[in-house]
Amino acid sequence: MDLTQIKKRSSDAWSRRANWDDVVGDAYDFVIPNRRPGGSGRSPRVSNLLFDMTGPSAAMHFAGNLQRDLFPSGQPTFTLETGPVAKMALPEKQVTAYNRFLEKVAKMIHPFFLAGDWDTAVHETCIDLSVGTGAILPLKGTSNDPIIFASIPIDQIAVLVDMAGRVIYVSWKQSFTYDQIIEAFPKGKFPEGFKEKARSQPSATVELFQDFYQKPGGRRAGWKFIAYVNDSVEPIDQEDYKTQPIAVPRYYRVPGEAMGRGVVLTALPTIKTVNKAQEIALKSAAIQMLGIWGYRSGGTFNPDTVRLGAGEFWAMQSTGGILGPDVQRMDPAGGRMDVSKLLIGNLQDQIREAMLDTRLPEYQGTPKAASEIAARLRQRADVHIGAFGRLVREIMPVIVPRVAEILFDFKHLTQLPMTIDELLVSIKVQSPMAAALNADRLAAIANYIEFVGAVAGPEQTELYVNMDKVLERVGDGLQIDKDLIPDENEKAAIEKKIQGRQNAQLLHMFGAEMAKKAPDMIAQAATQPQVQAA
């Protein structure tokens, strides 16, 4: 595509994105307030309209819970394994050997995810995922620091999807000064007069578009990057990628929509209701404490000059009589603060439930039972499972191939598989959530083995259960490193050691038994000649 087509597609993406601005804007105002204050985000004074902290607090806890469930800090979050097509073409032993090789390749990539940038970028993305959509961009750094992970604010991103809902076009729009753009692209091709504006107007800003799109031909065709401004007649810079350069995960997605929907949008009506209820309750409390006062006009009392406070003296003509005092407190009907407190409390519980904030409440009355605590944690896992498959497919299978491509360019990887395409080589996500899903499957296998032993008998179990495959499946389900499980050669050596220990035990037992019988054998041997002589 030429630059004219790129600009048209970018304009189309931003036109569709504009329909979400009001919805996402409300989510930012009431849940993630002061979005980039002073910048191009939301209003910097929105927090003055907030009277309840349930939504903002639950959003931060949601982000932490989501990161812990899917991408635990300090732990490998993925491994490489043989894809389904390759498994069909290779013998079983070769598949096992190839899995071990791929795991070694994955371990060469893991350190670049444990450096710290990944954890912070994922947590920032999880905050945006609470609204519905996030964005993570692996950037190519230097040879000493090859990978830089950046979380892109979703209000800077517009996306287009194909008929299957997969992201095929990402437009990233930011405002920079002219000299910042020139510094970022020292070899760039700038429009006429661009550098002159950088010298004459150093503080002026211009919108920079950095667009990523999938080349015609599908995922195997690769991706293209193009940077430009509105006045560009040719790209400032462009680059080709073999892999998708940016991940745009969506928490939930409604068919036909490019943007995602998060738990914040689900709870937003209740969040706004609680905020208004808290505001009214505070105003009611202020009225009950300070009261509403009336005065007789035309008298000596001037409300513009008196001060309301302890120890103050007010000039009045009358404090009683037939016409009443010049100043009198007129309180309205007493409000039931306990009713509003009960209403707000129920709505706050609904917000926490919708946003998966399963923190245990403070001790009040009877302590929570262990079964209730376990049920709360299980409920969160069940809700996450609905979005788990999408988040797994839209993050690691995008990030890992791009990171591998960058490391291969820097020569940090020399044994990179040709493609990570989920057919020949696939990515297996390792996380507590994946382990929880695998645990259900492993429990079914254990129940089957127990049932076979009970029906057919323990000695007949091997006729109905392949224990080698079962234990291999258990190791995979529990996310055990393959180098901790012996291969065929190591198993043979271990069997020899076991056989040697068994032989040594038999010899020891035989020697001990012979030692017990030695006195009798010696005595019998000594008396045998005498018996023969007699």
Coordinates of C-alpha atoms in Angstrom, one line a residue:
M1 CA 0.0 0.0 0.0
D2 CA 1.2 3.5 -0.7
L3 CA 1.0 6.3 1.9
T4 CA -2.3 7.6 0.6
Q5 CA -3.9 4.2 1.3
I6 CA -2.2 4.1 4.7
K7 CA -3.7 7.5 5.6
K8 CA -7.1 6.4 4.5
R9 CA -7.1 3.2 6.5
S10 CA -5.7 5.1 9.5
S11 CA -8.5 7.7 9.2
D12 CA -11.0 4.9 9.0
A13 CA -9.6 3.3 12.2
W14 CA -9.7 6.5 14.1
S15 CA -13.3 7.3 12.9
R16 CA -14.4 3.9 14.3
R17 CA -12.4 4.5 17.5
A18 CA -14.2 7.9 18.1
N19 CA -17.4 6.0 18.9
W20 CA -15.7 4.6 22.0
D21 CA -14.3 7.9 23.3
D22 CA -17.4 8.7 25.5
V23 CA -17.6 5.2 26.9
V24 CA -13.9 4.9 27.6
G25 CA -13.8 8.5 28.8
D26 CA -16.4 7.8 31.5
A27 CA -14.4 4.7 32.6
Y28 CA -11.3 6.8 32.9
D29 CA -13.1 9.6 34.8
F30 CA -14.7 7.4 37.4
V31 CA -12.2 4.5 37.7
I32 CA -8.8 5.7 36.4
P33 CA -9.1 9.5 37.1
N34 CA -6.6 12.1 36.0
R35 CA -5.5 10.1 33.0
R36 CA -2.1 11.6 32.0
P37 CA -2.9 15.0 33.7
G38 CA -1.6 18.0 31.8
G39 CA -1.1 15.9 28.7
S40 CA -3.4 14.8 25.9
G41 CA -5.4 12.5 28.2
R42 CA -8.6 13.3 30.2
S43 CA -9.3 16.4 32.3
P44 CA -6.7 16.9 35.1
R45 CA -9.4 18.1 37.6
V46 CA -11.8 15.1 37.3
S47 CA -10.9 13.8 40.7
N48 CA -12.8 16.7 42.3
L49 CA -16.0 15.0 41.1
L50 CA -15.1 11.7 42.8
F51 CA -16.7 10.9 46.2
D52 CA -16.1 7.1 46.3
M53 CA -12.9 5.1 45.9
T54 CA -14.4 1.6 45.4
G55 CA -13.9 1.7 41.6
P56 CA -10.3 3.0 41.5
S57 CA -9.2 0.7 44.2
A58 CA -10.9 -2.4 42.7
A59 CA -9.3 -1.6 39.3
M60 CA -5.8 -1.6 40.7
H61 CA -6.5 -4.9 42.5
F62 CA -8.0 -6.4 39.4
A63 CA -4.8 -5.5 37.5
G64 CA -2.6 -7.2 40.2
N65 CA -4.8 -10.3 40.3
L66 CA -4.8 -10.6 36.5
Q67 CA -1.0 -10.3 36.3
R68 CA -0.6 -12.9 39.1
D69 CA -3.0 -15.3 37.5
L70 CA -1.6 -15.1 33.9
F71 CA 1.9 -13.6 34.1
P72 CA 3.4 -14.2 37.6
S73 CA 6.4 -11.9 38.3
G74 CA 9.8 -13.6 38.4
Q75 CA 8.6 -16.8 36.8
P76 CA 8.8 -18.1 33.2
T77 CA 5.5 -17.5 31.5
F78 CA 5.9 -19.7 28.4
T79 CA 7.7 -22.5 26.8
L80 CA 8.0 -23.8 23.2
E81 CA 6.8 -27.2 22.1
T82 CA 6.2 -29.2 19.0
G83 CA 3.1 -28.0 17.1
P84 CA 0.2 -30.2 16.2
V85 CA 1.2 -30.6 12.5
A86 CA 4.8 -31.5 13.4
K87 CA 3.5 -34.0 16.0
M88 CA 1.6 -35.8 13.2
A89 CA 4.7 -36.0 11.0
L90 CA 7.3 -37.0 13.6
P91 CA 7.7 -40.3 15.5
E92 CA 6.9 -40.1 19.2
K93 CA 10.5 -40.3 20.3
Q94 CA 11.5 -37.5 17.9
V95 CA 8.7 -35.3 19.3
T96 CA 10.0 -35.8 22.8
A97 CA 13.5 -34.9 21.7
Y98 CA 12.3 -31.9 19.7
N99 CA 10.3 -30.7 22.8
R100 CA 13.5 -30.8 24.8
F101 CA 15.3 -28.8 22.2
L102 CA 12.6 -26.2 22.0
E103 CA 12.5 -25.9 25.8
K104 CA 16.3 -25.0 25.7
V105 CA 15.5 -22.3 23.1
A106 CA 12.8 -21.0 25.3
K107 CA 15.1 -20.8 28.3
M108 CA 17.5 -18.7 26.2
I109 CA 14.6 -16.2 25.8
H110 CA 13.3 -16.2 29.4
P111 CA 16.0 -14.0 30.9
F112 CA 14.9 -11.1 28.7
F113 CA 11.4 -11.4 30.2
L114 CA 12.8 -11.4 33.8
A115 CA 14.8 -8.2 33.5
G116 CA 11.9 -6.1 34.9
D117 CA 10.5 -4.2 31.9
W118 CA 8.1 -7.0 31.2
D119 CA 6.6 -7.1 34.6
T120 CA 6.0 -3.3 34.7
A121 CA 4.6 -3.2 31.1
V122 CA 2.3 -6.1 31.8
H123 CA 0.9 -4.5 35.0
E124 CA 0.3 -1.2 33.1
T125 CA -1.5 -3.1 30.3
C126 CA -3.6 -5.0 32.9
I127 CA -4.9 -1.6 34.2
D128 CA -6.0 -0.8 30.6
L129 CA -7.4 -4.3 30.3
S130 CA -9.8 -3.6 33.2
V131 CA -11.4 -1.1 30.8
G132 CA -11.2 -3.6 27.9
T133 CA -8.2 -3.2 25.7
G134 CA -4.4 -3.0 26.2
A135 CA -1.3 -2.7 24.0
I136 CA 2.2 -4.0 24.5
L137 CA 5.0 -3.1 22.2
P138 CA 8.4 -4.9 22.3
L139 CA 11.0 -2.3 21.1
K140 CA 14.4 -3.1 19.6
G141 CA 17.1 -1.6 21.8
T142 CA 20.8 -1.8 21.8
S143 CA 23.0 -4.9 21.9
N144 CA 23.5 -4.5 25.7
D145 CA 19.8 -4.0 26.2
P146 CA 18.1 -5.6 23.2
I147 CA 14.5 -5.7 24.4
I148 CA 12.4 -2.8 25.8
F149 CA 8.8 -3.5 26.6
A150 CA 6.4 -0.6 26.5
S151 CA 2.7 -0.4 27.4
I152 CA 1.0 2.0 25.0
P153 CA -2.0 4.0 26.4
I154 CA -5.0 2.7 24.7
D155 CA -6.3 6.2 24.0
Q156 CA -3.4 6.5 21.5
I157 CA -4.3 3.3 19.7
A158 CA -6.9 2.6 17.0
V159 CA -7.2 -0.9 15.5
L160 CA -8.9 -2.6 12.6
V161 CA -9.8 -6.3 12.6
D162 CA -10.5 -8.9 9.9
M163 CA -13.7 -11.0 9.5
A164 CA -12.5 -13.3 12.3
G165 CA -11.8 -10.5 14.8
R166 CA -8.0 -10.7 14.5
V167 CA -6.1 -7.5 14.7
I168 CA -4.6 -6.6 11.2
Y169 CA -4.0 -2.9 11.5
V170 CA -2.8 -0.8 14.4
S171 CA -2.5 3.0 14.3
W172 CA -0.5 4.7 17.1
K173 CA -0.9 8.5 17.3
Q174 CA 1.2 10.7 19.5
S175 CA 2.1 14.4 19.7
F176 CA 5.8 15.3 19.6
T177 CA 7.8 18.4 19.0
Y178 CA 9.5 18.7 15.6
D179 CA 13.0 18.2 17.0
Q180 CA 11.9 15.0 18.9
I181 CA 10.7 13.4 15.7
I182 CA 13.9 14.3 13.9
E183 CA 15.9 12.9 16.8
A184 CA 13.8 9.6 16.7
F185 CA 14.3 9.2 13.0
P186 CA 17.7 10.7 12.1
K187 CA 17.6 9.2 8.6
G188 CA 14.0 9.9 8.1
K189 CA 12.4 11.5 5.0
F190 CA 10.6 14.6 6.3
P191 CA 8.1 16.9 4.5
E192 CA 9.3 20.1 3.0
G193 CA 9.9 22.8 5.7
F194 CA 9.8 20.3 8.5
K195 CA 13.3 20.9 9.7
E196 CA 12.9 24.7 9.4
K197 CA 9.9 24.5 11.7
A198 CA 12.0 22.6 14.2
R199 CA 14.5 25.5 14.3
S200 CA 12.0 28.3 14.2
Q201 CA 9.3 26.8 16.5
P202 CA 11.1 24.4 18.8
S203 CA 8.2 24.0 21.2
A204 CA 5.5 23.5 18.6
T205 CA 4.0 20.0 18.4
V206 CA 2.8 17.8 15.6
E207 CA 1.0 14.5 15.5
L208 CA 3.1 11.5 14.5
F209 CA 1.4 8.4 13.2
Q210 CA 3.2 5.1 13.6
D211 CA 1.1 2.4 11.9
F212 CA 1.6 -1.4 11.8
Y213 CA -0.4 -3.5 9.3
Q214 CA -0.4 -7.1 8.2
K215 CA 0.8 -7.6 4.6
P216 CA -1.6 -9.1 2.1
G217 CA -1.3 -12.9 2.2
G218 CA -2.1 -13.7 5.8
R219 CA 0.0 -14.1 9.0
R220 CA 2.9 -15.8 7.2
A221 CA 3.3 -12.7 4.9
G222 CA 4.7 -10.6 7.8
W223 CA 3.9 -7.0 9.0
K224 CA 4.9 -3.5 7.9
F225 CA 5.7 -0.4 9.9
I226 CA 5.3 3.1 8.5
A227 CA 5.9 6.4 10.3
Y228 CA 4.4 9.7 8.9
V229 CA 2.8 13.0 9.7
N230 CA -0.3 14.6 8.1
D231 CA 1.9 16.6 5.7
S232 CA 4.0 13.6 4.6
V233 CA 4.0 12.7 0.9
E234 CA 6.3 9.7 1.6
P235 CA 6.9 7.8 4.8
I236 CA 9.4 9.3 7.3
D237 CA 10.5 5.7 8.0
Q238 CA 9.4 2.2 7.2
E239 CA 10.4 -1.3 8.1
D240 CA 9.4 -4.9 7.4
Y241 CA 8.8 -7.5 10.1
K242 CA 8.4 -11.3 9.9
T243 CA 6.2 -11.3 13.0
Q244 CA 3.5 -9.1 14.5
P245 CA 5.3 -6.2 16.2
I246 CA 2.6 -5.2 18.7
A247 CA 0.1 -7.1 20.8
V248 CA -3.4 -5.6 21.3
P249 CA -5.2 -7.9 23.8
R250 CA -8.9 -7.6 24.5
Y251 CA -10.4 -8.8 27.8
Y252 CA -13.9 -9.6 26.4
R253 CA -14.9 -8.9 22.8
V254 CA -18.4 -8.6 21.3
P255 CA -18.6 -9.9 17.7
G256 CA -18.2 -7.1 15.2
E257 CA -16.3 -4.8 17.6
A258 CA -12.5 -4.2 17.4
M259 CA -12.2 -2.8 20.9
G260 CA -12.5 -5.0 24.0
R261 CA -14.9 -4.7 27.0
G262 CA -13.5 -5.0 30.5
V263 CA -14.9 -5.4 34.0
V264 CA -14.9 -1.6 34.4
L265 CA -17.5 -1.2 31.7
T266 CA -19.7 -3.9 33.3
A267 CA -19.6 -2.1 36.7
L268 CA -19.6 1.4 35.4
P269 CA -23.4 2.1 35.9
T270 CA -23.1 1.0 39.6
I271 CA -19.8 3.0 40.0
K272 CA -21.5 6.2 38.8
T273 CA -24.6 5.5 41.0
V274 CA -22.4 5.0 44.1
N275 CA -20.4 8.1 43.4
K276 CA -23.7 10.2 43.1
A277 CA -25.1 8.5 46.3
Q278 CA -21.9 9.3 48.2
E279 CA -22.1 12.9 47.0
I280 CA -25.7 13.3 48.2
A281 CA -24.9 11.6 51.5
L282 CA -22.1 14.0 52.1
K283 CA -24.3 17.0 51.3
S284 CA -27.0 15.6 53.6
A285 CA -24.5 15.2 56.4
A286 CA -23.2 18.7 55.9
I287 CA -26.7 20.1 56.1
Q288 CA -27.4 18.2 59.3
M289 CA -24.2 19.4 60.9
L290 CA -24.4 23.1 59.8
G291 CA -28.1 23.4 59.4
I292 CA -30.1 25.9 57.2
W293 CA -30.7 29.3 58.7
G294 CA -33.4 31.9 58.0
Y295 CA -33.4 35.6 58.9
R296 CA -35.8 38.6 58.8
S297 CA -34.8 41.0 56.1
G298 CA -34.7 44.7 56.8
G299 CA -33.6 44.2 60.4
T300 CA -30.2 44.7 62.0
F301 CA -28.9 41.2 61.0
N302 CA -26.7 41.1 57.9
P303 CA -25.8 37.6 56.8
D304 CA -23.1 39.0 54.5
T305 CA -21.0 40.4 57.4
V306 CA -21.5 37.8 60.2
R307 CA -19.4 34.7 60.7
L308 CA -20.7 31.3 61.6
G309 CA -18.5 29.9 64.4
A310 CA -18.1 29.4 68.1
G311 CA -17.8 32.6 70.3
E312 CA -19.2 34.9 67.6
F313 CA -21.6 37.8 68.4
W314 CA -24.4 38.7 66.0
A315 CA -26.2 42.1 66.0
M316 CA -29.9 41.4 66.1
Q317 CA -33.0 43.4 67.0
S318 CA -35.0 40.6 68.5
T319 CA -34.4 37.1 69.7
G320 CA -38.1 36.2 70.2
G321 CA -41.4 37.8 70.6
I322 CA -44.6 37.6 68.5
L323 CA -42.8 37.8 65.2
G324 CA -40.1 35.5 66.3
P325 CA -36.3 35.9 66.4
D326 CA -34.4 37.7 63.6
V327 CA -32.3 34.6 63.0
Q328 CA -33.6 31.1 63.4
R329 CA -32.3 27.6 62.4
M330 CA -34.8 25.8 60.1
D331 CA -33.7 22.2 59.8
P332 CA -35.3 20.0 57.3
A333 CA -36.7 16.5 58.1
G334 CA -34.0 14.4 59.6
G335 CA -32.4 12.1 57.0
R336 CA -31.9 8.4 57.6
M337 CA -28.2 8.2 57.1
D338 CA -28.3 4.5 58.0
V339 CA -30.5 3.8 55.0
S340 CA -28.1 5.6 52.6
K341 CA -25.1 3.8 54.2
L342 CA -26.8 0.4 53.7
L343 CA -27.6 1.3 50.0
I344 CA -24.0 2.4 49.3
G345 CA -22.6 -0.6 51.0
N346 CA -24.6 -3.0 48.9
L347 CA -23.6 -1.2 45.7
Q348 CA -20.0 -1.2 46.7
D349 CA -20.2 -5.0 47.1
Q350 CA -21.7 -5.3 43.6
I351 CA -18.8 -3.2 42.2
R352 CA -16.2 -5.4 43.9
E353 CA -17.9 -8.6 42.7
A354 CA -18.1 -7.3 39.1
M355 CA -14.5 -6.3 39.1
L356 CA -13.3 -9.6 40.6
D357 CA -12.0 -7.9 43.8
T358 CA -12.0 -10.9 46.0
R359 CA -10.2 -9.4 49.0
L360 CA -11.4 -10.7 52.3
P361 CA -13.5 -8.1 54.2
E362 CA -12.4 -6.9 57.6
Y363 CA -13.5 -8.9 60.6
Q364 CA -17.1 -8.1 61.4
G365 CA -19.1 -10.6 63.5
T366 CA -18.7 -14.2 62.5
P367 CA -15.4 -15.0 60.7
K368 CA -15.6 -16.2 57.1
A369 CA -15.5 -20.0 56.8
A370 CA -12.7 -21.7 54.8
S371 CA -15.3 -23.0 52.3
E372 CA -16.5 -19.5 51.6
I373 CA -12.9 -18.3 51.1
A374 CA -12.2 -21.2 48.7
A375 CA -15.5 -20.5 46.9
R376 CA -14.5 -16.8 46.4
L377 CA -11.1 -17.8 44.8
R378 CA -12.8 -20.5 42.7
Q379 CA -15.3 -18.0 41.4
R380 CA -12.6 -15.5 40.3
A381 CA -10.8 -18.3 38.5
D382 CA -14.1 -19.4 36.7
V383 CA -14.7 -15.8 35.6
H384 CA -11.2 -15.3 34.4
I385 CA -11.5 -18.5 32.3
G386 CA -13.9 -16.7 30.0
A387 CA -11.3 -14.2 29.0
F388 CA -8.3 -16.6 29.6
G389 CA -8.3 -18.1 26.2
R390 CA -8.4 -14.7 24.4
L391 CA -5.7 -13.2 26.6
V392 CA -3.4 -16.2 26.1
R393 CA -3.7 -16.2 22.4
E394 CA -3.4 -12.4 22.0
I395 CA -0.3 -11.7 24.2
M396 CA 2.4 -14.4 24.4
P397 CA 2.0 -15.9 20.9
V398 CA 2.5 -12.3 19.6
I399 CA 5.2 -11.1 22.0
V400 CA 7.5 -14.2 22.0
P401 CA 8.0 -14.4 18.2
R402 CA 8.7 -10.7 18.0
V403 CA 11.2 -10.9 20.9
A404 CA 12.8 -14.0 19.3
E405 CA 13.1 -12.1 16.0
I406 CA 14.9 -9.1 17.7
L407 CA 17.2 -11.4 19.6
F408 CA 18.0 -13.3 16.4
D409 CA 18.9 -10.0 14.7
F410 CA 21.3 -9.2 17.6
K411 CA 22.8 -12.7 17.3
H412 CA 21.7 -13.6 20.8
L413 CA 19.9 -16.6 19.4
T414 CA 21.6 -18.9 16.9
Q415 CA 19.2 -21.9 17.1
L416 CA 16.0 -20.1 16.5
P417 CA 13.3 -22.3 14.9
M418 CA 12.3 -21.2 11.4
T419 CA 8.8 -20.1 12.5
I420 CA 6.7 -20.0 15.6
D421 CA 3.4 -20.4 13.8
E422 CA 1.4 -22.6 16.2
L423 CA 1.5 -25.4 13.6
L424 CA 5.1 -26.5 13.5
V425 CA 6.3 -24.8 16.7
S426 CA 3.7 -23.6 19.2
I427 CA 3.9 -21.6 22.4
K428 CA 2.6 -23.1 25.6
V429 CA 1.7 -20.5 28.2
Q430 CA 2.7 -21.3 31.8
S431 CA 0.7 -19.6 34.5
P432 CA -1.2 -20.4 37.7
M433 CA -4.5 -20.1 35.7
A434 CA -3.2 -22.7 33.2
A435 CA -2.1 -24.9 36.0
A436 CA -5.6 -24.7 37.6
L437 CA -7.2 -25.7 34.3
N438 CA -4.7 -28.6 33.9
A439 CA -5.4 -29.7 37.5
D440 CA -9.0 -30.5 36.6
R441 CA -7.7 -32.7 33.7
L442 CA -5.1 -34.4 35.9
A443 CA -7.8 -35.1 38.5
A444 CA -9.8 -36.9 35.9
I445 CA -6.8 -39.0 35.0
A446 CA -6.2 -39.9 38.6
N447 CA -9.8 -40.8 39.1
Y448 CA -9.6 -43.1 36.0
I449 CA -6.5 -44.9 37.4
E450 CA -8.1 -45.3 40.8
F451 CA -11.3 -46.7 39.2
V452 CA -9.3 -49.2 37.0
G453 CA -7.4 -50.4 40.1
A454 CA -10.7 -50.8 42.0
V455 CA -12.4 -52.7 39.2
A456 CA -9.7 -54.7 37.4
G457 CA -7.3 -54.9 40.4
P458 CA -3.9 -53.3 41.0
E459 CA -2.1 -56.0 39.2
Q460 CA -4.2 -55.4 36.0
T461 CA -3.7 -51.6 35.9
E462 CA -0.9 -51.7 33.4
L463 CA -3.3 -53.4 30.9
Y464 CA -5.5 -50.3 30.8
V465 CA -3.1 -47.4 31.7
N466 CA 0.2 -46.4 30.0
M467 CA 2.0 -45.1 33.0
D468 CA 4.9 -43.6 31.0
K469 CA 2.4 -41.4 29.0
V470 CA 0.4 -40.7 32.1
L471 CA 3.4 -39.4 34.0
E472 CA 4.5 -37.4 31.0
R473 CA 1.1 -35.8 30.8
V474 CA 1.2 -35.1 34.6
G475 CA 4.6 -33.4 34.1
D476 CA 3.3 -31.2 31.4
G477 CA 0.1 -30.4 33.3
L478 CA 2.0 -29.4 36.4
Q479 CA 4.4 -27.3 34.2
I480 CA 7.5 -29.2 35.2
D481 CA 10.7 -28.4 33.3
K482 CA 11.5 -31.2 30.8
D483 CA 15.2 -31.2 31.9
L484 CA 14.0 -32.4 35.3
I485 CA 12.5 -35.5 33.8
P486 CA 15.0 -38.2 32.6
D487 CA 15.1 -38.9 28.9
E488 CA 15.5 -42.5 27.4
N489 CA 19.3 -42.6 27.9
E490 CA 19.1 -41.2 31.4
K491 CA 16.3 -43.7 32.2
A492 CA 18.5 -46.6 31.0
A493 CA 21.4 -45.4 33.2
I494 CA 19.1 -45.0 36.2
E495 CA 17.7 -48.5 35.7
K496 CA 21.2 -49.8 35.8
K497 CA 21.8 -48.0 39.0
I498 CA 18.6 -49.3 40.5
Q499 CA 19.5 -52.8 39.4
G500 CA 22.9 -52.5 40.9
R501 CA 21.5 -51.3 44.2
Q502 CA 19.0 -54.2 44.2
N503 CA 21.9 -56.7 43.6
A504 CA 23.9 -55.1 46.3
Q505 CA 21.0 -55.4 48.7
L506 CA 20.5 -59.1 47.8
L507 CA 24.2 -59.8 48.4
H508 CA 24.0 -58.0 51.7
M509 CA 20.9 -59.9 52.7
F510 CA 22.6 -63.2 51.6
G511 CA 25.7 -62.3 53.5
A512 CA 23.8 -61.5 56.6
E513 CA 21.9 -64.7 56.4
M514 CA 25.1 -66.7 55.9
A515 CA 26.6 -64.9 58.9
K516 CA 23.7 -66.1 61.0
K517 CA 24.1 -69.7 59.9
A518 CA 28.0 -69.7 59.9
P519 CA 28.4 -71.0 63.6
D520 CA 26.0 -74.0 62.9
M521 CA 27.8 -74.7 59.6
I522 CA 31.2 -74.6 61.3
A523 CA 30.1 -76.9 64.1
Q524 CA 28.5 -79.3 61.7
A525 CA 31.7 -79.4 59.6
A526 CA 33.8 -80.0 62.7
T527 CA 31.6 -82.9 63.9
Q528 CA 31.2 -84.5 60.5
P529 CA 34.7 -86.3 60.5
Q530 CA 34.0 -87.7 64.0
V531 CA 30.7 -89.1 62.9
Q532 CA 32.3 -90.7 59.9
A533 CA 35.0 -92.3 62.0
A534 CA 32.5 -93.8 64.4

